Amino acid sequence: MQWVFLIGDDSFTLNHFSKMHFKDSKKIILNDEQLEIQYDNNDYAIFYKEENADDMKSNFAPSEFEEYLQKLPFDVPRWIMLKYNNVSILRKIVSEKEFPTDVIIDCDGVDLGLEEVFDKRRIIEIESPKF
């Protein structure tokens, strides 16, 4: 299983994704904690409930977290973890026309080839986000 963080402003919630149409999906399951999308061949993606800066801070050294926050164009950012089992599913999701246009993706320094389907200025670790 692989993961990325999707980052938005203080209004960013699972609801941003619950209204999307996920092309080629076979089943969508939504509850208060997550949104799961199932595809053929046991492929899947799971969006987890949003977290705020206080929740995320413990994953960083104090000085690293402040540097990280400076890369974000949001005063009060929120994170949603997106887990997936196949990078082609991730690419499919972020290239959907309904995918939010003001979301940043943090790939934790891993090059997933998303710049082919997603504006590379919105990917952390490839280039700092700019809107």
Short mmCIF file of N, CA, C and O in Angstrom, two decimals:
data_model
loop_
_atom_site.label_atom_id
_atom_site.label_comp_id
_atom_site.label_asym_id
_atom_site.label_seq_id
_atom_site.Cartn_x
_atom_site.Cartn_y
_atom_site.Cartn_z
N MET A 1 0.85 -1.18 0.00
CA MET A 1 0.00 0.00 0.00
C MET A 1 0.89 1.24 0.00
O MET A 1 1.88 1.31 0.70
N GLN A 2 0.53 2.21 -0.82
CA GLN A 2 1.25 3.47 -0.92
C GLN A 2 0.32 4.58 -0.47
O GLN A 2 -0.89 4.39 -0.38
N TRP A 3 0.87 5.77 -0.23
CA TRP A 3 0.03 6.87 0.22
C TRP A 3 0.63 8.20 -0.21
O TRP A 3 1.83 8.31 -0.47
N VAL A 4 -0.24 9.20 -0.27
CA VAL A 4 0.13 10.61 -0.44
C VAL A 4 -0.77 11.40 0.50
O VAL A 4 -1.81 10.89 0.96
N PHE A 5 -0.37 12.62 0.78
CA PHE A 5 -1.25 13.53 1.52
C PHE A 5 -1.80 14.57 0.56
O PHE A 5 -1.05 15.14 -0.25
N LEU A 6 -3.08 14.80 0.65
CA LEU A 6 -3.74 15.88 -0.08
C LEU A 6 -3.93 17.00 0.92
O LEU A 6 -4.36 16.76 2.05
N ILE A 7 -3.58 18.22 0.54
CA ILE A 7 -3.61 19.34 1.48
C ILE A 7 -4.48 20.44 0.90
O ILE A 7 -4.34 20.81 -0.27
N GLY A 8 -5.37 20.95 1.74
CA GLY A 8 -6.25 22.05 1.34
C GLY A 8 -6.37 23.05 2.46
O GLY A 8 -5.67 22.98 3.47
N ASP A 9 -7.29 23.99 2.30
CA ASP A 9 -7.49 25.01 3.32
C ASP A 9 -8.37 24.48 4.45
O ASP A 9 -8.69 23.29 4.48
N ASP A 10 -8.79 25.35 5.36
CA ASP A 10 -9.53 24.90 6.53
C ASP A 10 -10.93 24.38 6.22
O ASP A 10 -11.59 23.80 7.07
N SER A 11 -11.39 24.50 4.97
CA SER A 11 -12.69 23.95 4.59
C SER A 11 -12.57 22.58 3.91
O SER A 11 -13.57 21.98 3.52
N PHE A 12 -11.35 22.09 3.80
CA PHE A 12 -11.06 20.85 3.09
C PHE A 12 -11.52 19.64 3.92
O PHE A 12 -11.04 19.42 5.02
N THR A 13 -12.46 18.85 3.37
CA THR A 13 -13.00 17.68 4.07
C THR A 13 -13.20 16.53 3.08
O THR A 13 -13.05 16.70 1.88
N LEU A 14 -13.59 15.38 3.62
CA LEU A 14 -13.92 14.24 2.77
C LEU A 14 -15.04 14.56 1.79
O LEU A 14 -15.13 13.96 0.72
N ASN A 15 -15.90 15.50 2.14
CA ASN A 15 -17.02 15.86 1.26
C ASN A 15 -16.54 16.34 -0.10
O ASN A 15 -17.27 16.22 -1.08
N HIS A 16 -15.33 16.88 -0.17
CA HIS A 16 -14.79 17.31 -1.47
C HIS A 16 -14.71 16.15 -2.44
O HIS A 16 -14.76 16.33 -3.65
N PHE A 17 -14.55 14.94 -1.92
CA PHE A 17 -14.38 13.76 -2.76
C PHE A 17 -15.63 12.90 -2.83
O PHE A 17 -15.81 12.15 -3.79
N SER A 18 -16.51 13.01 -1.84
CA SER A 18 -17.69 12.16 -1.81
C SER A 18 -18.65 12.46 -2.96
O SER A 18 -19.45 11.60 -3.34
N LYS A 19 -18.55 13.64 -3.54
CA LYS A 19 -19.43 14.02 -4.64
C LYS A 19 -18.82 13.73 -6.01
O LYS A 19 -19.47 13.93 -7.03
N MET A 20 -17.58 13.25 -6.02
CA MET A 20 -16.91 12.98 -7.29
C MET A 20 -17.42 11.68 -7.92
O MET A 20 -17.83 10.77 -7.22
N HIS A 21 -17.34 11.65 -9.23
CA HIS A 21 -17.59 10.42 -9.98
C HIS A 21 -16.21 9.81 -10.26
O HIS A 21 -15.37 10.45 -10.88
N PHE A 22 -15.96 8.61 -9.79
CA PHE A 22 -14.67 7.97 -9.98
C PHE A 22 -14.80 7.00 -11.15
O PHE A 22 -15.39 5.92 -11.02
N LYS A 23 -14.24 7.41 -12.27
CA LYS A 23 -14.34 6.64 -13.51
C LYS A 23 -13.84 5.21 -13.31
O LYS A 23 -12.81 4.98 -12.70
N ASP A 24 -14.60 4.26 -13.82
CA ASP A 24 -14.28 2.83 -13.79
C ASP A 24 -14.34 2.21 -12.40
O ASP A 24 -13.91 1.08 -12.22
N SER A 25 -14.84 2.95 -11.40
CA SER A 25 -14.95 2.35 -10.07
C SER A 25 -16.10 1.36 -10.05
O SER A 25 -17.07 1.48 -10.79
N LYS A 26 -15.97 0.35 -9.20
CA LYS A 26 -16.99 -0.68 -9.08
C LYS A 26 -17.86 -0.50 -7.84
O LYS A 26 -19.01 -0.89 -7.82
N LYS A 27 -17.28 0.10 -6.80
CA LYS A 27 -18.00 0.28 -5.55
C LYS A 27 -17.39 1.43 -4.78
O LYS A 27 -16.17 1.58 -4.76
N ILE A 28 -18.24 2.26 -4.16
CA ILE A 28 -17.78 3.37 -3.33
C ILE A 28 -18.45 3.24 -1.97
O ILE A 28 -19.66 3.09 -1.88
N ILE A 29 -17.62 3.30 -0.92
CA ILE A 29 -18.12 3.16 0.45
C ILE A 29 -17.70 4.41 1.22
O ILE A 29 -16.51 4.73 1.30
N LEU A 30 -18.67 5.11 1.80
CA LEU A 30 -18.40 6.33 2.55
C LEU A 30 -18.94 6.20 3.96
O LEU A 30 -20.06 5.73 4.17
N ASN A 31 -18.11 6.57 4.94
CA ASN A 31 -18.59 6.72 6.31
C ASN A 31 -17.92 7.97 6.90
O ASN A 31 -17.27 8.71 6.17
N ASP A 32 -18.07 8.20 8.18
CA ASP A 32 -17.52 9.42 8.79
C ASP A 32 -16.00 9.48 8.78
O ASP A 32 -15.42 10.55 8.87
N GLU A 33 -15.34 8.34 8.68
CA GLU A 33 -13.89 8.28 8.81
C GLU A 33 -13.15 8.14 7.49
O GLU A 33 -11.97 8.45 7.41
N GLN A 34 -13.82 7.61 6.45
CA GLN A 34 -13.11 7.38 5.20
C GLN A 34 -14.05 7.22 4.01
O GLN A 34 -15.24 6.97 4.17
N LEU A 35 -13.45 7.35 2.84
CA LEU A 35 -14.13 7.11 1.56
C LEU A 35 -13.28 6.10 0.82
O LEU A 35 -12.10 6.35 0.54
N GLU A 36 -13.86 4.95 0.54
CA GLU A 36 -13.13 3.89 -0.15
C GLU A 36 -13.70 3.71 -1.55
O GLU A 36 -14.91 3.62 -1.72
N ILE A 37 -12.81 3.65 -2.53
CA ILE A 37 -13.20 3.42 -3.92
C ILE A 37 -12.58 2.11 -4.36
O ILE A 37 -11.36 1.94 -4.26
N GLN A 38 -13.41 1.20 -4.84
CA GLN A 38 -12.92 -0.10 -5.29
C GLN A 38 -13.03 -0.17 -6.82
O GLN A 38 -14.01 0.28 -7.40
N TYR A 39 -11.98 -0.76 -7.42
CA TYR A 39 -11.90 -0.92 -8.86
C TYR A 39 -11.72 -2.39 -9.19
O TYR A 39 -11.56 -3.23 -8.30
N ASP A 40 -11.69 -2.72 -10.49
CA ASP A 40 -11.40 -4.09 -10.92
C ASP A 40 -9.99 -4.49 -10.46
O ASP A 40 -9.17 -3.64 -10.12
N ASN A 41 -9.72 -5.79 -10.50
CA ASN A 41 -8.41 -6.35 -10.16
C ASN A 41 -7.97 -6.05 -8.74
O ASN A 41 -6.77 -5.93 -8.47
N ASN A 42 -8.92 -5.87 -7.84
CA ASN A 42 -8.64 -5.57 -6.43
C ASN A 42 -7.90 -4.26 -6.23
O ASN A 42 -7.27 -4.06 -5.18
N ASP A 43 -7.93 -3.36 -7.19
CA ASP A 43 -7.35 -2.03 -7.02
C ASP A 43 -8.29 -1.19 -6.16
O ASP A 43 -9.51 -1.36 -6.22
N TYR A 44 -7.71 -0.29 -5.40
CA TYR A 44 -8.53 0.53 -4.51
C TYR A 44 -7.80 1.82 -4.15
O TYR A 44 -6.59 1.95 -4.33
N ALA A 45 -8.56 2.76 -3.63
CA ALA A 45 -8.04 3.99 -3.05
C ALA A 45 -8.90 4.29 -1.84
O ALA A 45 -10.12 4.05 -1.84
N ILE A 46 -8.28 4.80 -0.79
CA ILE A 46 -9.01 5.15 0.43
C ILE A 46 -8.60 6.55 0.87
O ILE A 46 -7.43 6.81 1.12
N PHE A 47 -9.57 7.44 0.96
CA PHE A 47 -9.37 8.78 1.51
C PHE A 47 -9.71 8.70 2.99
O PHE A 47 -10.80 8.26 3.35
N TYR A 48 -8.80 9.16 3.85
CA TYR A 48 -9.04 9.12 5.30
C TYR A 48 -9.44 10.49 5.81
O TYR A 48 -9.01 11.52 5.28
N LYS A 49 -10.19 10.50 6.89
CA LYS A 49 -10.69 11.74 7.50
C LYS A 49 -9.57 12.77 7.64
O LYS A 49 -8.44 12.44 7.97
N GLU A 50 -9.93 14.01 7.44
CA GLU A 50 -8.97 15.10 7.43
C GLU A 50 -8.32 15.31 8.81
O GLU A 50 -8.90 14.98 9.84
N GLU A 51 -7.10 15.83 8.77
CA GLU A 51 -6.35 16.15 9.98
C GLU A 51 -5.91 17.60 9.91
O GLU A 51 -5.66 18.13 8.83
N ASN A 52 -5.79 18.24 11.07
CA ASN A 52 -5.33 19.63 11.09
C ASN A 52 -3.85 19.69 11.44
O ASN A 52 -3.20 18.67 11.65
N ALA A 53 -3.29 20.89 11.50
CA ALA A 53 -1.85 21.07 11.73
C ALA A 53 -1.42 20.46 13.06
O ALA A 53 -0.34 19.87 13.15
N ASP A 54 -2.23 20.58 14.10
CA ASP A 54 -1.86 20.00 15.40
C ASP A 54 -1.71 18.49 15.30
O ASP A 54 -0.83 17.91 15.93
N ASP A 55 -2.57 17.85 14.52
CA ASP A 55 -2.48 16.40 14.32
C ASP A 55 -1.21 16.02 13.57
O ASP A 55 -0.58 15.01 13.85
N MET A 56 -0.84 16.80 12.59
CA MET A 56 0.29 16.49 11.72
C MET A 56 1.64 16.83 12.34
O MET A 56 2.65 16.23 12.01
N LYS A 57 1.65 17.80 13.23
CA LYS A 57 2.90 18.32 13.81
C LYS A 57 3.77 17.23 14.42
O LYS A 57 4.99 17.26 14.32
N SER A 58 3.16 16.23 15.03
CA SER A 58 3.92 15.18 15.71
C SER A 58 4.70 14.29 14.74
O SER A 58 5.58 13.55 15.16
N ASN A 59 4.41 14.37 13.46
CA ASN A 59 5.12 13.57 12.45
C ASN A 59 6.43 14.22 11.99
O ASN A 59 7.13 13.66 11.16
N PHE A 60 6.74 15.41 12.50
CA PHE A 60 7.89 16.18 12.07
C PHE A 60 8.73 16.62 13.26
O PHE A 60 8.22 16.76 14.36
N ALA A 61 9.99 16.90 12.98
CA ALA A 61 10.80 17.63 13.95
C ALA A 61 10.28 19.07 13.95
O ALA A 61 9.80 19.55 12.91
N PRO A 62 10.32 19.78 15.10
CA PRO A 62 9.71 21.13 15.17
C PRO A 62 10.16 22.08 14.06
O PRO A 62 9.34 22.73 13.43
N SER A 63 11.45 22.18 13.79
CA SER A 63 11.90 23.12 12.75
C SER A 63 11.47 22.66 11.36
O SER A 63 11.18 23.48 10.48
N GLU A 64 11.42 21.35 11.12
CA GLU A 64 10.98 20.84 9.82
C GLU A 64 9.52 21.18 9.56
O GLU A 64 9.15 21.49 8.43
N PHE A 65 8.70 21.10 10.58
CA PHE A 65 7.28 21.37 10.40
C PHE A 65 7.07 22.83 10.01
O PHE A 65 6.25 23.12 9.14
N GLU A 66 7.78 23.74 10.63
CA GLU A 66 7.65 25.16 10.29
C GLU A 66 8.07 25.41 8.84
O GLU A 66 7.42 26.15 8.11
N GLU A 67 9.15 24.78 8.40
CA GLU A 67 9.60 24.89 7.00
C GLU A 67 8.54 24.34 6.05
O GLU A 67 8.26 24.91 5.01
N TYR A 68 7.98 23.21 6.42
CA TYR A 68 6.95 22.55 5.62
C TYR A 68 5.73 23.46 5.47
O TYR A 68 5.21 23.64 4.36
N LEU A 69 5.30 24.06 6.58
CA LEU A 69 4.13 24.94 6.53
C LEU A 69 4.37 26.13 5.61
O LEU A 69 3.43 26.60 4.96
N GLN A 70 5.60 26.60 5.52
CA GLN A 70 5.91 27.73 4.65
C GLN A 70 5.75 27.39 3.18
O GLN A 70 5.58 28.28 2.35
N LYS A 71 5.78 26.11 2.83
CA LYS A 71 5.60 25.69 1.44
C LYS A 71 4.12 25.71 1.03
O LYS A 71 3.81 25.61 -0.15
N LEU A 72 3.24 25.81 2.01
CA LEU A 72 1.80 25.71 1.74
C LEU A 72 1.17 27.07 1.57
O LEU A 72 1.47 27.99 2.33
N PRO A 73 0.26 27.22 0.62
CA PRO A 73 -0.41 28.51 0.40
C PRO A 73 -1.66 28.70 1.27
O PRO A 73 -2.48 29.54 0.97
N PHE A 74 -1.77 27.93 2.34
CA PHE A 74 -2.96 27.98 3.19
C PHE A 74 -2.60 28.50 4.58
O PHE A 74 -1.60 28.05 5.16
N ASP A 75 -3.41 29.39 5.12
CA ASP A 75 -3.18 29.88 6.48
C ASP A 75 -3.46 28.80 7.50
O ASP A 75 -2.76 28.67 8.50
N VAL A 76 -4.52 28.04 7.26
CA VAL A 76 -4.92 26.96 8.18
C VAL A 76 -5.11 25.70 7.33
O VAL A 76 -6.21 25.38 6.90
N PRO A 77 -4.02 24.96 7.08
CA PRO A 77 -4.11 23.78 6.21
C PRO A 77 -4.76 22.58 6.88
O PRO A 77 -4.75 22.45 8.11
N ARG A 78 -5.34 21.73 6.04
CA ARG A 78 -5.88 20.43 6.48
C ARG A 78 -5.37 19.38 5.53
O ARG A 78 -5.24 19.61 4.34
N TRP A 79 -5.12 18.20 6.08
CA TRP A 79 -4.56 17.09 5.32
C TRP A 79 -5.54 15.94 5.25
O TRP A 79 -6.23 15.63 6.22
N ILE A 80 -5.59 15.28 4.11
CA ILE A 80 -6.34 14.04 3.94
C ILE A 80 -5.36 13.02 3.37
O ILE A 80 -4.73 13.28 2.33
N MET A 81 -5.20 11.90 4.05
CA MET A 81 -4.33 10.85 3.54
C MET A 81 -5.11 10.06 2.49
O MET A 81 -6.26 9.71 2.69
N LEU A 82 -4.44 9.81 1.37
CA LEU A 82 -5.01 8.99 0.31
C LEU A 82 -4.10 7.78 0.14
O LEU A 82 -2.96 7.91 -0.28
N LYS A 83 -4.62 6.61 0.51
CA LYS A 83 -3.88 5.36 0.33
C LYS A 83 -4.39 4.69 -0.93
O LYS A 83 -5.57 4.77 -1.25
N TYR A 84 -3.49 4.02 -1.63
CA TYR A 84 -3.85 3.34 -2.88
C TYR A 84 -2.90 2.18 -3.07
O TYR A 84 -1.81 2.13 -2.49
N ASN A 85 -3.29 1.23 -3.88
CA ASN A 85 -2.43 0.06 -4.09
C ASN A 85 -1.76 0.04 -5.46
O ASN A 85 -0.95 -0.83 -5.73
N ASN A 86 -2.10 1.01 -6.31
CA ASN A 86 -1.57 1.02 -7.66
C ASN A 86 -1.45 2.48 -8.10
O ASN A 86 -2.44 3.21 -8.08
N VAL A 87 -0.26 2.91 -8.50
CA VAL A 87 -0.06 4.31 -8.86
C VAL A 87 -0.95 4.73 -10.02
O VAL A 87 -1.32 5.90 -10.14
N SER A 88 -1.36 3.80 -10.87
CA SER A 88 -2.26 4.17 -11.97
C SER A 88 -3.62 4.60 -11.43
O SER A 88 -4.28 5.46 -12.04
N ILE A 89 -4.04 4.05 -10.31
CA ILE A 89 -5.30 4.48 -9.67
C ILE A 89 -5.14 5.91 -9.15
O ILE A 89 -6.02 6.75 -9.32
N LEU A 90 -4.01 6.19 -8.51
CA LEU A 90 -3.75 7.55 -8.04
C LEU A 90 -3.77 8.54 -9.20
O LEU A 90 -4.42 9.58 -9.13
N ARG A 91 -3.11 8.20 -10.27
CA ARG A 91 -3.08 9.08 -11.45
C ARG A 91 -4.49 9.30 -12.01
O ARG A 91 -4.85 10.39 -12.42
N LYS A 92 -5.27 8.23 -12.02
CA LYS A 92 -6.65 8.33 -12.52
C LYS A 92 -7.46 9.29 -11.65
O LYS A 92 -8.19 10.15 -12.16
N ILE A 93 -7.32 9.19 -10.34
CA ILE A 93 -8.09 10.03 -9.42
C ILE A 93 -7.70 11.50 -9.56
O ILE A 93 -8.57 12.37 -9.68
N VAL A 94 -6.40 11.81 -9.55
CA VAL A 94 -6.00 13.22 -9.60
C VAL A 94 -6.23 13.84 -10.97
O VAL A 94 -6.23 15.07 -11.09
N SER A 95 -6.45 13.03 -11.99
CA SER A 95 -6.73 13.59 -13.31
C SER A 95 -8.23 13.72 -13.59
O SER A 95 -8.61 14.24 -14.64
N GLU A 96 -9.06 13.27 -12.67
CA GLU A 96 -10.52 13.44 -12.83
C GLU A 96 -10.84 14.92 -12.92
O GLU A 96 -10.28 15.74 -12.16
N LYS A 97 -11.76 15.30 -13.79
CA LYS A 97 -12.10 16.71 -13.95
C LYS A 97 -12.73 17.30 -12.69
O LYS A 97 -12.66 18.50 -12.46
N GLU A 98 -13.31 16.46 -11.82
CA GLU A 98 -13.93 16.95 -10.59
C GLU A 98 -12.95 17.04 -9.42
O GLU A 98 -13.32 17.51 -8.36
N PHE A 99 -11.70 16.61 -9.61
CA PHE A 99 -10.73 16.68 -8.53
C PHE A 99 -10.51 18.15 -8.17
O PHE A 99 -10.35 18.98 -9.06
N PRO A 100 -10.53 18.49 -6.88
CA PRO A 100 -10.41 19.90 -6.48
C PRO A 100 -9.16 20.57 -7.06
O PRO A 100 -8.08 20.00 -7.06
N THR A 101 -9.34 21.78 -7.55
CA THR A 101 -8.25 22.50 -8.22
C THR A 101 -7.33 23.24 -7.26
O THR A 101 -6.29 23.73 -7.68
N ASP A 102 -7.71 23.33 -6.00
CA ASP A 102 -6.89 24.08 -5.04
C ASP A 102 -6.20 23.16 -4.04
O ASP A 102 -5.80 23.58 -2.96
N VAL A 103 -6.01 21.91 -4.39
CA VAL A 103 -5.40 20.91 -3.51
C VAL A 103 -3.93 20.73 -3.89
O VAL A 103 -3.57 20.72 -5.06
N ILE A 104 -3.10 20.60 -2.85
CA ILE A 104 -1.67 20.32 -3.00
C ILE A 104 -1.49 18.84 -2.71
O ILE A 104 -2.16 18.28 -1.84
N ILE A 105 -0.54 18.19 -3.39
CA ILE A 105 -0.23 16.78 -3.12
C ILE A 105 1.17 16.69 -2.55
O ILE A 105 2.12 17.22 -3.14
N ASP A 106 1.30 16.04 -1.40
CA ASP A 106 2.60 15.78 -0.81
C ASP A 106 2.92 14.30 -1.03
O ASP A 106 2.29 13.43 -0.44
N CYS A 107 3.90 14.05 -1.88
CA CYS A 107 4.30 12.68 -2.22
C CYS A 107 5.47 12.21 -1.35
O CYS A 107 6.08 11.18 -1.65
N ASP A 108 5.81 12.97 -0.33
CA ASP A 108 6.90 12.65 0.58
C ASP A 108 8.21 12.42 -0.15
O ASP A 108 8.97 11.52 0.16
N GLY A 109 8.45 13.24 -1.17
CA GLY A 109 9.71 13.18 -1.91
C GLY A 109 9.79 12.09 -2.97
O GLY A 109 10.79 11.99 -3.66
N VAL A 110 8.77 11.29 -3.12
CA VAL A 110 8.78 10.21 -4.10
C VAL A 110 8.22 10.73 -5.42
O VAL A 110 7.17 11.36 -5.45
N ASP A 111 8.93 10.49 -6.50
CA ASP A 111 8.46 10.89 -7.82
C ASP A 111 7.51 9.82 -8.35
O ASP A 111 7.94 8.72 -8.70
N LEU A 112 6.23 10.14 -8.38
CA LEU A 112 5.21 9.19 -8.83
C LEU A 112 4.78 9.44 -10.26
O LEU A 112 3.83 8.84 -10.75
N GLY A 113 5.46 10.36 -10.93
CA GLY A 113 5.09 10.68 -12.31
C GLY A 113 3.79 11.44 -12.40
O GLY A 113 3.17 11.48 -13.47
N LEU A 114 3.36 12.07 -11.32
CA LEU A 114 2.07 12.78 -11.33
C LEU A 114 2.11 14.03 -12.19
O LEU A 114 1.06 14.48 -12.66
N GLU A 115 3.30 14.60 -12.40
CA GLU A 115 3.37 15.82 -13.20
C GLU A 115 2.88 15.59 -14.63
O GLU A 115 2.61 16.54 -15.34
N GLU A 116 2.73 14.34 -15.02
CA GLU A 116 2.18 14.03 -16.34
C GLU A 116 0.67 14.29 -16.39
O GLU A 116 0.12 14.53 -17.46
N VAL A 117 0.01 14.23 -15.23
CA VAL A 117 -1.45 14.38 -15.19
C VAL A 117 -1.91 15.46 -14.22
O VAL A 117 -3.11 15.71 -14.09
N PHE A 118 -0.96 16.11 -13.54
CA PHE A 118 -1.29 17.05 -12.48
C PHE A 118 -0.27 18.18 -12.53
O PHE A 118 0.92 17.94 -12.77
N ASP A 119 -0.68 19.39 -12.30
CA ASP A 119 0.21 20.55 -12.34
C ASP A 119 1.35 20.37 -11.33
O ASP A 119 1.12 20.31 -10.13
N LYS A 120 2.58 20.29 -11.81
CA LYS A 120 3.72 20.00 -10.92
C LYS A 120 3.95 21.08 -9.87
O LYS A 120 4.58 20.82 -8.86
N ARG A 121 3.42 22.28 -10.09
CA ARG A 121 3.53 23.33 -9.08
C ARG A 121 2.68 23.01 -7.86
O ARG A 121 2.84 23.63 -6.82
N ARG A 122 1.78 22.04 -7.98
CA ARG A 122 0.91 21.65 -6.87
C ARG A 122 1.40 20.35 -6.21
O ARG A 122 0.64 19.74 -5.46
N ILE A 123 2.64 19.98 -6.47
CA ILE A 123 3.19 18.77 -5.88
C ILE A 123 4.37 19.17 -4.99
O ILE A 123 5.34 19.75 -5.47
N ILE A 124 4.29 18.88 -3.72
CA ILE A 124 5.38 19.21 -2.79
C ILE A 124 6.53 18.27 -3.03
O ILE A 124 6.34 17.08 -3.27
N GLU A 125 7.72 18.80 -2.93
CA GLU A 125 9.01 18.14 -3.10
C GLU A 125 9.47 18.15 -4.54
O GLU A 125 10.61 17.87 -4.80
N ILE A 126 8.60 18.46 -5.47
CA ILE A 126 9.06 18.65 -6.85
C ILE A 126 9.32 20.13 -7.06
O ILE A 126 10.32 20.52 -7.58
N GLU A 127 8.39 20.96 -6.60
CA GLU A 127 8.56 22.39 -6.61
C GLU A 127 7.57 22.96 -5.61
O GLU A 127 6.49 22.42 -5.43
N SER A 128 7.90 24.02 -4.94
CA SER A 128 7.01 24.60 -3.95
C SER A 128 5.71 25.03 -4.63
O SER A 128 5.74 25.58 -5.73
N PRO A 129 4.57 24.81 -3.97
CA PRO A 129 3.28 25.19 -4.56
C PRO A 129 3.16 26.68 -4.79
O PRO A 129 3.60 27.47 -3.97
N LYS A 130 2.58 27.05 -5.90
CA LYS A 130 2.31 28.45 -6.21
C LYS A 130 0.94 28.51 -6.86
O LYS A 130 0.64 27.74 -7.75
N PHE A 131 0.14 29.44 -6.43
CA PHE A 131 -1.18 29.62 -7.04
C PHE A 131 -1.27 30.97 -7.68
O PHE A 131 -0.70 31.91 -7.30
#
